[in-house]
PDB file of N, CA, C and O in Angstrom:
ATOM      1  N   LEU A  30       0.669  -1.079   0.064  1.00 60.00           N
ATOM      2  CA  LEU A  30       0.092   0.071  -0.165  1.00 60.00           C
ATOM      3  C   LEU A  30       0.573   1.068  -0.243  1.00 60.00           C
ATOM      4  O   LEU A  30       1.916   1.422   0.592  1.00 60.00           O
ATOM      5  N   LEU A  31       0.528   2.074  -0.745  1.00 66.00           N
ATOM      6  CA  LEU A  31       1.330   3.378  -0.584  1.00 66.00           C
ATOM      7  C   LEU A  31       0.400   4.696   0.268  1.00 66.00           C
ATOM      8  O   LEU A  31      -0.577   4.494   0.511  1.00 66.00           O
ATOM      9  N   SER A  32       1.652   4.842   1.159  1.00 69.00           N
ATOM     10  CA  SER A  32       0.904   5.535   2.075  1.00 69.00           C
ATOM     11  C   SER A  32       0.980   7.115   1.641  1.00 69.00           C
ATOM     12  O   SER A  32       1.710   7.620   0.560  1.00 69.00           O
ATOM     13  N   GLU A  33      -0.223   7.828   1.933  1.00 77.00           N
ATOM     14  CA  GLU A  33      -0.300   9.315   1.145  1.00 77.00           C
ATOM     15  C   GLU A  33       0.447  10.246   1.858  1.00 77.00           C
ATOM     16  O   GLU A  33       0.886  10.352   3.064  1.00 77.00           O
ATOM     17  N   THR A  34       1.112  10.962   1.018  1.00 82.00           N
ATOM     18  CA  THR A  34       2.340  12.035   1.838  1.00 82.00           C
ATOM     19  C   THR A  34       1.250  13.150   2.335  1.00 82.00           C
ATOM     20  O   THR A  34       0.240  13.497   2.090  1.00 82.00           O
ATOM     21  N   PRO A  35       1.865  13.496   3.740  1.00 87.00           N
ATOM     22  CA  PRO A  35       0.929  14.237   4.460  1.00 87.00           C
ATOM     23  C   PRO A  35       1.155  15.886   3.755  1.00 87.00           C
ATOM     24  O   PRO A  35       2.257  15.921   3.103  1.00 87.00           O
ATOM     25  N   VAL A  36       0.066  16.862   4.353  1.00 90.00           N
ATOM     26  CA  VAL A  36       0.254  18.091   3.923  1.00 90.00           C
ATOM     27  C   VAL A  36       0.983  18.820   5.009  1.00 90.00           C
ATOM     28  O   VAL A  36       0.534  18.479   5.705  1.00 90.00           O
ATOM     29  N   LEU A  37       1.907  19.436   4.222  1.00 91.00           N
ATOM     30  CA  LEU A  37       2.761  20.242   5.336  1.00 91.00           C
ATOM     31  C   LEU A  37       2.521  21.913   4.797  1.00 91.00           C
ATOM     32  O   LEU A  37       2.185  22.055   3.582  1.00 91.00           O
ATOM     33  N   PHE A  38       2.754  22.814   5.928  1.00 90.00           N
ATOM     34  CA  PHE A  38       2.607  24.337   5.519  1.00 90.00           C
ATOM     35  C   PHE A  38       4.206  24.367   4.652  1.00 90.00           C
ATOM     36  O   PHE A  38       5.436  24.289   5.179  1.00 90.00           O
ATOM     37  N   LYS A  39       3.869  24.990   3.636  1.00 93.00           N
ATOM     38  CA  LYS A  39       5.213  25.609   2.741  1.00 93.00           C
ATOM     39  C   LYS A  39       5.616  27.149   3.385  1.00 93.00           C
ATOM     40  O   LYS A  39       6.576  27.499   3.442  1.00 93.00           O
ATOM     41  N   GLN A  40       4.271  27.716   3.789  1.00 92.00           N
ATOM     42  CA  GLN A  40       4.501  28.932   4.270  1.00 92.00           C
ATOM     43  C   GLN A  40       3.349  29.108   5.506  1.00 92.00           C
ATOM     44  O   GLN A  40       2.302  28.858   5.197  1.00 92.00           O
ATOM     45  N   GLU A  41       3.807  29.234   6.610  1.00 90.00           N
ATOM     46  CA  GLU A  41       3.052  29.390   7.992  1.00 90.00           C
ATOM     47  C   GLU A  41       2.534  30.528   7.814  1.00 90.00           C
ATOM     48  O   GLU A  41       2.776  31.411   7.068  1.00 90.00           O
ATOM     49  N   LEU A  42       1.473  30.697   8.657  1.00 89.00           N
ATOM     50  CA  LEU A  42       0.623  31.871   8.974  1.00 89.00           C
ATOM     51  C   LEU A  42       1.487  32.671   9.639  1.00 89.00           C
ATOM     52  O   LEU A  42       2.179  32.315  10.483  1.00 89.00           O
ATOM     53  N   GLN A  43       1.402  34.001   9.221  1.00 90.00           N
ATOM     54  CA  GLN A  43       2.092  35.058   9.493  1.00 90.00           C
ATOM     55  C   GLN A  43       1.176  36.375  10.626  1.00 90.00           C
ATOM     56  O   GLN A  43      -0.041  36.322  10.066  1.00 90.00           O
ATOM     57  N   ASN A  44       1.805  36.551  11.520  1.00 91.00           N
ATOM     58  CA  ASN A  44       1.040  37.778  12.072  1.00 91.00           C
ATOM     59  C   ASN A  44       0.583  39.014  11.157  1.00 91.00           C
ATOM     60  O   ASN A  44       1.742  39.320  10.503  1.00 91.00           O
ATOM     61  N   GLU A  45      -0.363  39.380  11.241  1.00 91.00           N
ATOM     62  CA  GLU A  45      -0.713  40.774  10.508  1.00 91.00           C
ATOM     63  C   GLU A  45      -1.398  41.823  11.484  1.00 91.00           C
ATOM     64  O   GLU A  45      -2.139  41.426  12.436  1.00 91.00           O
ATOM     65  N   GLU A  46      -0.967  43.109  11.042  1.00 91.00           N
ATOM     66  CA  GLU A  46      -1.609  44.373  11.891  1.00 91.00           C
ATOM     67  C   GLU A  46      -2.621  44.756  11.208  1.00 91.00           C
ATOM     68  O   GLU A  46      -2.754  44.879   9.908  1.00 91.00           O
ATOM     69  N   ALA A  47      -3.799  45.165  11.556  1.00 91.00           N
ATOM     70  CA  ALA A  47      -4.890  45.896  11.218  1.00 91.00           C
ATOM     71  C   ALA A  47      -5.240  46.854  11.921  1.00 91.00           C
ATOM     72  O   ALA A  47      -5.425  46.835  13.206  1.00 91.00           O
ATOM     73  N   LYS A  48      -6.044  48.195  11.322  1.00 92.00           N
ATOM     74  CA  LYS A  48      -7.035  49.193  12.261  1.00 92.00           C
ATOM     75  C   LYS A  48      -8.027  48.680  12.345  1.00 92.00           C
ATOM     76  O   LYS A  48      -8.755  47.685  11.566  1.00 92.00           O
ATOM     77  N   GLU A  49      -8.905  48.912  13.588  1.00 94.00           N
ATOM     78  CA  GLU A  49      -9.924  48.581  13.937  1.00 94.00           C
ATOM     79  C   GLU A  49     -11.089  49.039  12.898  1.00 94.00           C
ATOM     80  O   GLU A  49     -10.667  50.403  12.299  1.00 94.00           O
ATOM     81  N   GLY A  50     -12.170  48.284  12.368  1.00 96.00           N
ATOM     82  CA  GLY A  50     -12.794  48.716  11.721  1.00 96.00           C
ATOM     83  C   GLY A  50     -12.505  48.315   9.849  1.00 96.00           C
ATOM     84  O   GLY A  50     -13.449  48.509   9.044  1.00 96.00           O
ATOM     85  N   LYS A  51     -11.099  48.071   9.883  1.00 96.00           N
ATOM     86  CA  LYS A  51     -10.531  47.861   8.564  1.00 96.00           C
ATOM     87  C   LYS A  51     -10.599  46.328   8.247  1.00 96.00           C
ATOM     88  O   LYS A  51     -11.124  45.786   9.133  1.00 96.00           O
ATOM     89  N   GLN A  52     -10.112  45.771   7.222  1.00 96.00           N
ATOM     90  CA  GLN A  52      -9.962  44.270   7.014  1.00 96.00           C
ATOM     91  C   GLN A  52      -8.721  43.706   7.059  1.00 96.00           C
ATOM     92  O   GLN A  52      -7.857  44.653   6.696  1.00 96.00           O
ATOM     93  N   VAL A  53      -8.418  42.404   7.255  1.00 96.00           N
ATOM     94  CA  VAL A  53      -7.133  42.040   7.244  1.00 96.00           C
ATOM     95  C   VAL A  53      -7.225  40.962   6.519  1.00 96.00           C
ATOM     96  O   VAL A  53      -7.968  40.040   6.596  1.00 96.00           O
ATOM     97  N   ARG A  54      -6.072  40.424   5.807  1.00 96.00           N
ATOM     98  CA  ARG A  54      -5.966  39.215   5.272  1.00 96.00           C
ATOM     99  C   ARG A  54      -4.802  38.142   5.625  1.00 96.00           C
ATOM    100  O   ARG A  54      -3.666  38.801   5.785  1.00 96.00           O
ATOM    101  N   LEU A  55      -5.123  36.896   6.258  1.00 96.00           N
ATOM    102  CA  LEU A  55      -4.196  36.041   6.539  1.00 96.00           C
ATOM    103  C   LEU A  55      -4.087  34.897   5.507  1.00 96.00           C
ATOM    104  O   LEU A  55      -5.171  34.832   4.926  1.00 96.00           O
ATOM    105  N   THR A  56      -2.892  34.689   5.300  1.00 95.00           N
ATOM    106  CA  THR A  56      -2.746  33.552   4.087  1.00 95.00           C
ATOM    107  C   THR A  56      -1.603  32.492   4.649  1.00 95.00           C
ATOM    108  O   THR A  56      -0.729  32.821   5.510  1.00 95.00           O
ATOM    109  N   CYS A  57      -1.622  31.372   4.157  1.00 95.00           N
ATOM    110  CA  CYS A  57      -0.802  30.481   4.357  1.00 95.00           C
ATOM    111  C   CYS A  57      -0.776  29.823   3.149  1.00 95.00           C
ATOM    112  O   CYS A  57      -1.503  29.721   2.356  1.00 95.00           O
ATOM    113  N   GLU A  58       0.426  28.788   3.014  1.00 96.00           N
ATOM    114  CA  GLU A  58       0.596  28.107   1.649  1.00 96.00           C
ATOM    115  C   GLU A  58       0.984  26.631   2.290  1.00 96.00           C
ATOM    116  O   GLU A  58       1.569  26.274   3.139  1.00 96.00           O
ATOM    117  N   LEU A  59       0.085  25.843   1.659  1.00 94.00           N
ATOM    118  CA  LEU A  59       0.217  24.206   1.753  1.00 94.00           C
ATOM    119  C   LEU A  59       1.181  23.695   0.844  1.00 94.00           C
ATOM    120  O   LEU A  59       1.117  23.974  -0.503  1.00 94.00           O
ATOM    121  N   SER A  60       1.449  22.189   1.121  1.00 94.00           N
ATOM    122  CA  SER A  60       2.192  21.427   0.085  1.00 94.00           C
ATOM    123  C   SER A  60       1.592  20.746  -1.363  1.00 94.00           C
ATOM    124  O   SER A  60       1.995  20.209  -2.042  1.00 94.00           O
ATOM    125  N   LYS A  61       0.153  20.707  -0.834  1.00 93.00           N
ATOM    126  CA  LYS A  61      -0.638  20.052  -1.871  1.00 93.00           C
ATOM    127  C   LYS A  61      -1.902  20.992  -2.087  1.00 93.00           C
ATOM    128  O   LYS A  61      -2.690  21.470  -1.171  1.00 93.00           O
ATOM    129  N   PRO A  62      -2.160  21.081  -3.525  1.00 93.00           N
ATOM    130  CA  PRO A  62      -3.546  22.209  -3.994  1.00 93.00           C
ATOM    131  C   PRO A  62      -4.738  21.342  -3.588  1.00 93.00           C
ATOM    132  O   PRO A  62      -4.488  20.125  -3.384  1.00 93.00           O
ATOM    133  N   GLY A  63      -5.816  22.203  -3.193  1.00 86.00           N
ATOM    134  CA  GLY A  63      -6.894  21.564  -3.052  1.00 86.00           C
ATOM    135  C   GLY A  63      -7.110  21.108  -1.589  1.00 86.00           C
ATOM    136  O   GLY A  63      -8.258  20.439  -1.637  1.00 86.00           O
ATOM    137  N   THR A  64      -6.427  21.089  -0.816  1.00 89.00           N
ATOM    138  CA  THR A  64      -6.411  20.354   0.454  1.00 89.00           C
ATOM    139  C   THR A  64      -7.348  21.266   1.067  1.00 89.00           C
ATOM    140  O   THR A  64      -7.395  22.449   1.278  1.00 89.00           O
ATOM    141  N   PRO A  65      -8.471  20.510   1.975  1.00 91.00           N
ATOM    142  CA  PRO A  65      -9.460  21.108   2.771  1.00 91.00           C
ATOM    143  C   PRO A  65      -8.628  21.908   3.710  1.00 91.00           C
ATOM    144  O   PRO A  65      -8.025  21.421   4.666  1.00 91.00           O
ATOM    145  N   VAL A  66      -9.367  23.225   4.039  1.00 92.00           N
ATOM    146  CA  VAL A  66      -8.683  24.187   5.267  1.00 92.00           C
ATOM    147  C   VAL A  66      -9.648  24.224   6.380  1.00 92.00           C
ATOM    148  O   VAL A  66     -10.826  24.543   5.733  1.00 92.00           O
ATOM    149  N   LYS A  67      -9.724  24.373   7.495  1.00 94.00           N
ATOM    150  CA  LYS A  67     -10.393  24.423   8.597  1.00 94.00           C
ATOM    151  C   LYS A  67      -9.648  25.867   9.149  1.00 94.00           C
ATOM    152  O   LYS A  67      -8.471  25.662   9.862  1.00 94.00           O
ATOM    153  N   TRP A  68     -10.236  26.979   8.972  1.00 96.00           N
ATOM    154  CA  TRP A  68      -9.795  28.295  10.039  1.00 96.00           C
ATOM    155  C   TRP A  68     -10.283  27.996  11.400  1.00 96.00           C
ATOM    156  O   TRP A  68     -11.587  27.778  11.543  1.00 96.00           O
ATOM    157  N   MET A  69      -9.443  28.364  12.316  1.00 95.00           N
ATOM    158  CA  MET A  69     -10.056  28.280  14.113  1.00 95.00           C
ATOM    159  C   MET A  69      -9.348  29.622  14.813  1.00 95.00           C
ATOM    160  O   MET A  69      -8.309  29.882  14.419  1.00 95.00           O
ATOM    161  N   LYS A  70     -10.197  29.980  15.562  1.00 93.00           N
ATOM    162  CA  LYS A  70      -9.642  30.780  16.647  1.00 93.00           C
ATOM    163  C   LYS A  70      -9.525  30.202  17.809  1.00 93.00           C
ATOM    164  O   LYS A  70     -10.721  29.896  18.408  1.00 93.00           O
ATOM    165  N   GLY A  71      -8.498  29.660  18.545  1.00 92.00           N
ATOM    166  CA  GLY A  71      -8.394  29.206  19.632  1.00 92.00           C
ATOM    167  C   GLY A  71      -9.180  27.588  19.244  1.00 92.00           C
ATOM    168  O   GLY A  71      -8.621  26.957  18.250  1.00 92.00           O
ATOM    169  N   ASP A  72     -10.113  27.305  20.111  1.00 95.00           N
ATOM    170  CA  ASP A  72     -10.860  25.904  19.733  1.00 95.00           C
ATOM    171  C   ASP A  72     -12.065  26.384  18.833  1.00 95.00           C
ATOM    172  O   ASP A  72     -12.582  25.206  18.630  1.00 95.00           O
ATOM    173  N   THR A  73     -12.529  27.609  18.372  1.00 94.00           N
ATOM    174  CA  THR A  73     -13.703  27.715  17.643  1.00 94.00           C
ATOM    175  C   THR A  73     -13.414  27.878  16.228  1.00 94.00           C
ATOM    176  O   THR A  73     -12.556  28.466  15.715  1.00 94.00           O
ATOM    177  N   VAL A  74     -14.168  26.667  15.387  1.00 97.00           N
ATOM    178  CA  VAL A  74     -13.934  26.778  14.287  1.00 97.00           C
ATOM    179  C   VAL A  74     -14.760  28.036  13.391  1.00 97.00           C
ATOM    180  O   VAL A  74     -16.023  28.378  13.758  1.00 97.00           O
ATOM    181  N   LEU A  75     -14.114  28.602  12.495  1.00 96.00           N
ATOM    182  CA  LEU A  75     -14.658  29.734  12.111  1.00 96.00           C
ATOM    183  C   LEU A  75     -15.610  29.630  10.803  1.00 96.00           C
ATOM    184  O   LEU A  75     -15.301  28.499   9.997  1.00 96.00           O
ATOM    185  N   CYS A  76     -16.753  29.878  10.708  1.00 96.00           N
ATOM    186  CA  CYS A  76     -17.411  29.960   9.735  1.00 96.00           C
ATOM    187  C   CYS A  76     -17.837  31.136   8.434  1.00 96.00           C
ATOM    188  O   CYS A  76     -17.667  32.248   9.170  1.00 96.00           O
ATOM    189  N   ALA A  77     -17.849  30.887   7.385  1.00 96.00           N
ATOM    190  CA  ALA A  77     -18.007  32.101   6.396  1.00 96.00           C
ATOM    191  C   ALA A  77     -18.979  32.776   6.752  1.00 96.00           C
ATOM    192  O   ALA A  77     -20.169  32.202   6.852  1.00 96.00           O
ATOM    193  N   SER A  78     -19.364  34.023   6.722  1.00 97.00           N
ATOM    194  CA  SER A  78     -20.083  34.907   6.967  1.00 97.00           C
ATOM    195  C   SER A  78     -19.393  36.305   6.561  1.00 97.00           C
ATOM    196  O   SER A  78     -18.843  36.598   5.765  1.00 97.00           O
ATOM    197  N   GLU A  79     -20.694  37.222   6.831  1.00 96.00           N
ATOM    198  CA  GLU A  79     -20.426  38.589   6.829  1.00 96.00           C
ATOM    199  C   GLU A  79     -18.955  39.125   7.141  1.00 96.00           C
ATOM    200  O   GLU A  79     -18.318  39.894   6.403  1.00 96.00           O
ATOM    201  N   LYS A  80     -18.607  38.324   8.349  1.00 96.00           N
ATOM    202  CA  LYS A  80     -17.209  38.907   8.913  1.00 96.00           C
ATOM    203  C   LYS A  80     -16.021  38.266   8.113  1.00 96.00           C
ATOM    204  O   LYS A  80     -15.101  38.676   8.013  1.00 96.00           O
ATOM    205  N   TYR A  81     -16.062  36.597   8.085  1.00 97.00           N
ATOM    206  CA  TYR A  81     -15.033  35.794   7.549  1.00 97.00           C
ATOM    207  C   TYR A  81     -15.405  35.388   6.017  1.00 97.00           C
ATOM    208  O   TYR A  81     -16.667  34.854   5.906  1.00 97.00           O
ATOM    209  N   GLU A  82     -14.188  35.700   5.254  1.00 97.00           N
ATOM    210  CA  GLU A  82     -14.396  35.181   3.772  1.00 97.00           C
ATOM    211  C   GLU A  82     -13.142  34.158   3.696  1.00 97.00           C
ATOM    212  O   GLU A  82     -11.913  34.393   4.295  1.00 97.00           O
ATOM    213  N   PHE A  83     -13.530  33.084   3.335  1.00 97.00           N
ATOM    214  CA  PHE A  83     -12.489  32.044   2.896  1.00 97.00           C
ATOM    215  C   PHE A  83     -12.125  31.830   1.412  1.00 97.00           C
ATOM    216  O   PHE A  83     -12.844  32.173   0.798  1.00 97.00           O
ATOM    217  N   LYS A  84     -10.996  32.125   1.059  1.00 96.00           N
ATOM    218  CA  LYS A  84     -10.453  31.590  -0.313  1.00 96.00           C
ATOM    219  C   LYS A  84      -9.534  30.626  -0.465  1.00 96.00           C
ATOM    220  O   LYS A  84      -8.332  30.590   0.511  1.00 96.00           O
ATOM    221  N   GLN A  85      -9.442  29.973  -1.381  1.00 95.00           N
ATOM    222  CA  GLN A  85      -8.123  28.956  -1.852  1.00 95.00           C
ATOM    223  C   GLN A  85      -7.840  28.784  -3.075  1.00 95.00           C
ATOM    224  O   GLN A  85      -8.797  28.672  -4.111  1.00 95.00           O
ATOM    225  N   HIS A  86      -6.830  29.106  -3.534  1.00 95.00           N
ATOM    226  CA  HIS A  86      -5.961  29.358  -5.022  1.00 95.00           C
ATOM    227  C   HIS A  86      -4.850  28.316  -5.175  1.00 95.00           C
ATOM    228  O   HIS A  86      -3.859  28.503  -4.127  1.00 95.00           O
ATOM    229  N   GLY A  87      -5.189  26.931  -5.592  1.00 94.00           N
ATOM    230  CA  GLY A  87      -4.115  25.950  -5.846  1.00 94.00           C
ATOM    231  C   GLY A  87      -3.682  25.698  -4.270  1.00 94.00           C
ATOM    232  O   GLY A  87      -4.386  25.302  -3.436  1.00 94.00           O
ATOM    233  N   THR A  88      -2.279  26.108  -3.787  1.00 95.00           N
ATOM    234  CA  THR A  88      -1.834  25.663  -2.586  1.00 95.00           C
ATOM    235  C   THR A  88      -1.816  26.695  -1.491  1.00 95.00           C
ATOM    236  O   THR A  88      -1.516  26.581  -0.384  1.00 95.00           O
ATOM    237  N   VAL A  89      -2.525  28.173  -2.118  1.00 96.00           N
ATOM    238  CA  VAL A  89      -2.611  28.888  -1.046  1.00 96.00           C
ATOM    239  C   VAL A  89      -4.039  29.198  -0.548  1.00 96.00           C
ATOM    240  O   VAL A  89      -4.988  29.314  -1.378  1.00 96.00           O
ATOM    241  N   ALA A  90      -4.302  29.384   1.023  1.00 96.00           N
ATOM    242  CA  ALA A  90      -5.461  29.709   1.835  1.00 96.00           C
ATOM    243  C   ALA A  90      -5.392  31.071   2.352  1.00 96.00           C
ATOM    244  O   ALA A  90      -4.557  31.436   2.685  1.00 96.00           O
ATOM    245  N   GLU A  91      -6.484  31.415   1.955  1.00 96.00           N
ATOM    246  CA  GLU A  91      -6.664  32.879   2.599  1.00 96.00           C
ATOM    247  C   GLU A  91      -8.006  32.703   3.637  1.00 96.00           C
ATOM    248  O   GLU A  91      -8.978  32.352   3.237  1.00 96.00           O
ATOM    249  N   LEU A  92      -7.818  33.871   4.575  1.00 97.00           N
ATOM    250  CA  LEU A  92      -9.014  33.993   5.420  1.00 97.00           C
ATOM    251  C   LEU A  92      -8.962  35.584   5.354  1.00 97.00           C
ATOM    252  O   LEU A  92      -7.749  36.565   5.689  1.00 97.00           O
ATOM    253  N   ILE A  93     -10.040  36.169   5.361  1.00 97.00           N
ATOM    254  CA  ILE A  93     -10.106  37.748   5.106  1.00 97.00           C
ATOM    255  C   ILE A  93     -11.089  37.923   6.274  1.00 97.00           C
ATOM    256  O   ILE A  93     -12.342  37.448   6.614  1.00 97.00           O
ATOM    257  N   ILE A  94     -10.648  39.004   7.279  1.00 97.00           N
ATOM    258  CA  ILE A  94     -11.646  39.298   8.442  1.00 97.00           C
ATOM    259  C   ILE A  94     -12.034  40.786   8.192  1.00 97.00           C
ATOM    260  O   ILE A  94     -10.937  41.544   7.970  1.00 97.00           O
ATOM    261  N   ARG A  95     -13.339  40.929   8.061  1.00 97.00           N
ATOM    262  CA  ARG A  95     -13.710  42.100   7.762  1.00 97.00           C
ATOM    263  C   ARG A  95     -14.190  43.027   8.926  1.00 97.00           C
ATOM    264  O   ARG A  95     -14.595  41.985  10.067  1.00 97.00           O
ATOM    265  N   ASP A  96     -14.208  44.182   9.317  1.00 96.00           N
ATOM    266  CA  ASP A  96     -14.426  45.130  10.298  1.00 96.00           C
ATOM    267  C   ASP A  96     -13.665  44.444  11.657  1.00 96.00           C
ATOM    268  O   ASP A  96     -14.638  44.139  12.643  1.00 96.00           O
ATOM    269  N   VAL A  97     -12.424  44.462  11.499  1.00 95.00           N
ATOM    270  CA  VAL A  97     -11.370  44.050  12.727  1.00 95.00           C
ATOM    271  C   VAL A  97     -11.622  44.617  13.830  1.00 95.00           C
ATOM    272  O   VAL A  97     -11.938  45.958  13.955  1.00 95.00           O
ATOM    273  N   LYS A  98     -11.897  44.117  14.995  1.00 94.00           N
ATOM    274  CA  LYS A  98     -12.158  44.643  16.416  1.00 94.00           C
ATOM    275  C   LYS A  98     -10.679  44.194  17.163  1.00 94.00           C
ATOM    276  O   LYS A  98     -10.082  43.057  16.801  1.00 94.00           O
ATOM    277  N   SER A  99     -10.901  44.456  18.440  1.00 91.00           N
ATOM    278  CA  SER A  99      -9.649  44.199  19.392  1.00 91.00           C
ATOM    279  C   SER A  99      -9.938  42.470  19.584  1.00 91.00           C
ATOM    280  O   SER A  99      -8.825  41.570  19.878  1.00 91.00           O
ATOM    281  N   VAL A 100     -11.258  42.353  19.671  1.00 91.00           N
ATOM    282  CA  VAL A 100     -11.347  40.712  20.189  1.00 91.00           C
ATOM    283  C   VAL A 100     -11.041  39.646  19.189  1.00 91.00           C
ATOM    284  O   VAL A 100     -10.847  38.435  19.438  1.00 91.00           O
ATOM    285  N   ASP A 101     -10.675  40.092  17.873  1.00 89.00           N
ATOM    286  CA  ASP A 101     -10.146  39.173  16.708  1.00 89.00           C
ATOM    287  C   ASP A 101      -8.494  39.073  16.815  1.00 89.00           C
ATOM    288  O   ASP A 101      -8.090  38.296  15.983  1.00 89.00           O
ATOM    289  N   ALA A 102      -7.993  39.419  17.844  1.00 87.00           N
ATOM    290  CA  ALA A 102      -6.642  39.468  17.681  1.00 87.00           C
ATOM    291  C   ALA A 102      -6.181  37.883  18.048  1.00 87.00           C
ATOM    292  O   ALA A 102      -7.266  37.055  18.878  1.00 87.00           O
TER     293      ALA A 102
END
């Protein structure tokens, strides 16, 4: 049996700064395109909404947080 190659981070998530009320974009790059990504804040899984938008292009996954507040840190 062939074991499946594990998916690794080619580029880890970096800290980003944003002003309150603006939006911020967080990105990471994976070793395998089309890998399902789950975005979390602590133990909470984030769901797509007016506030959170998820994008994935090949190996790059993006989280856009709109109307940033201090609680989003």
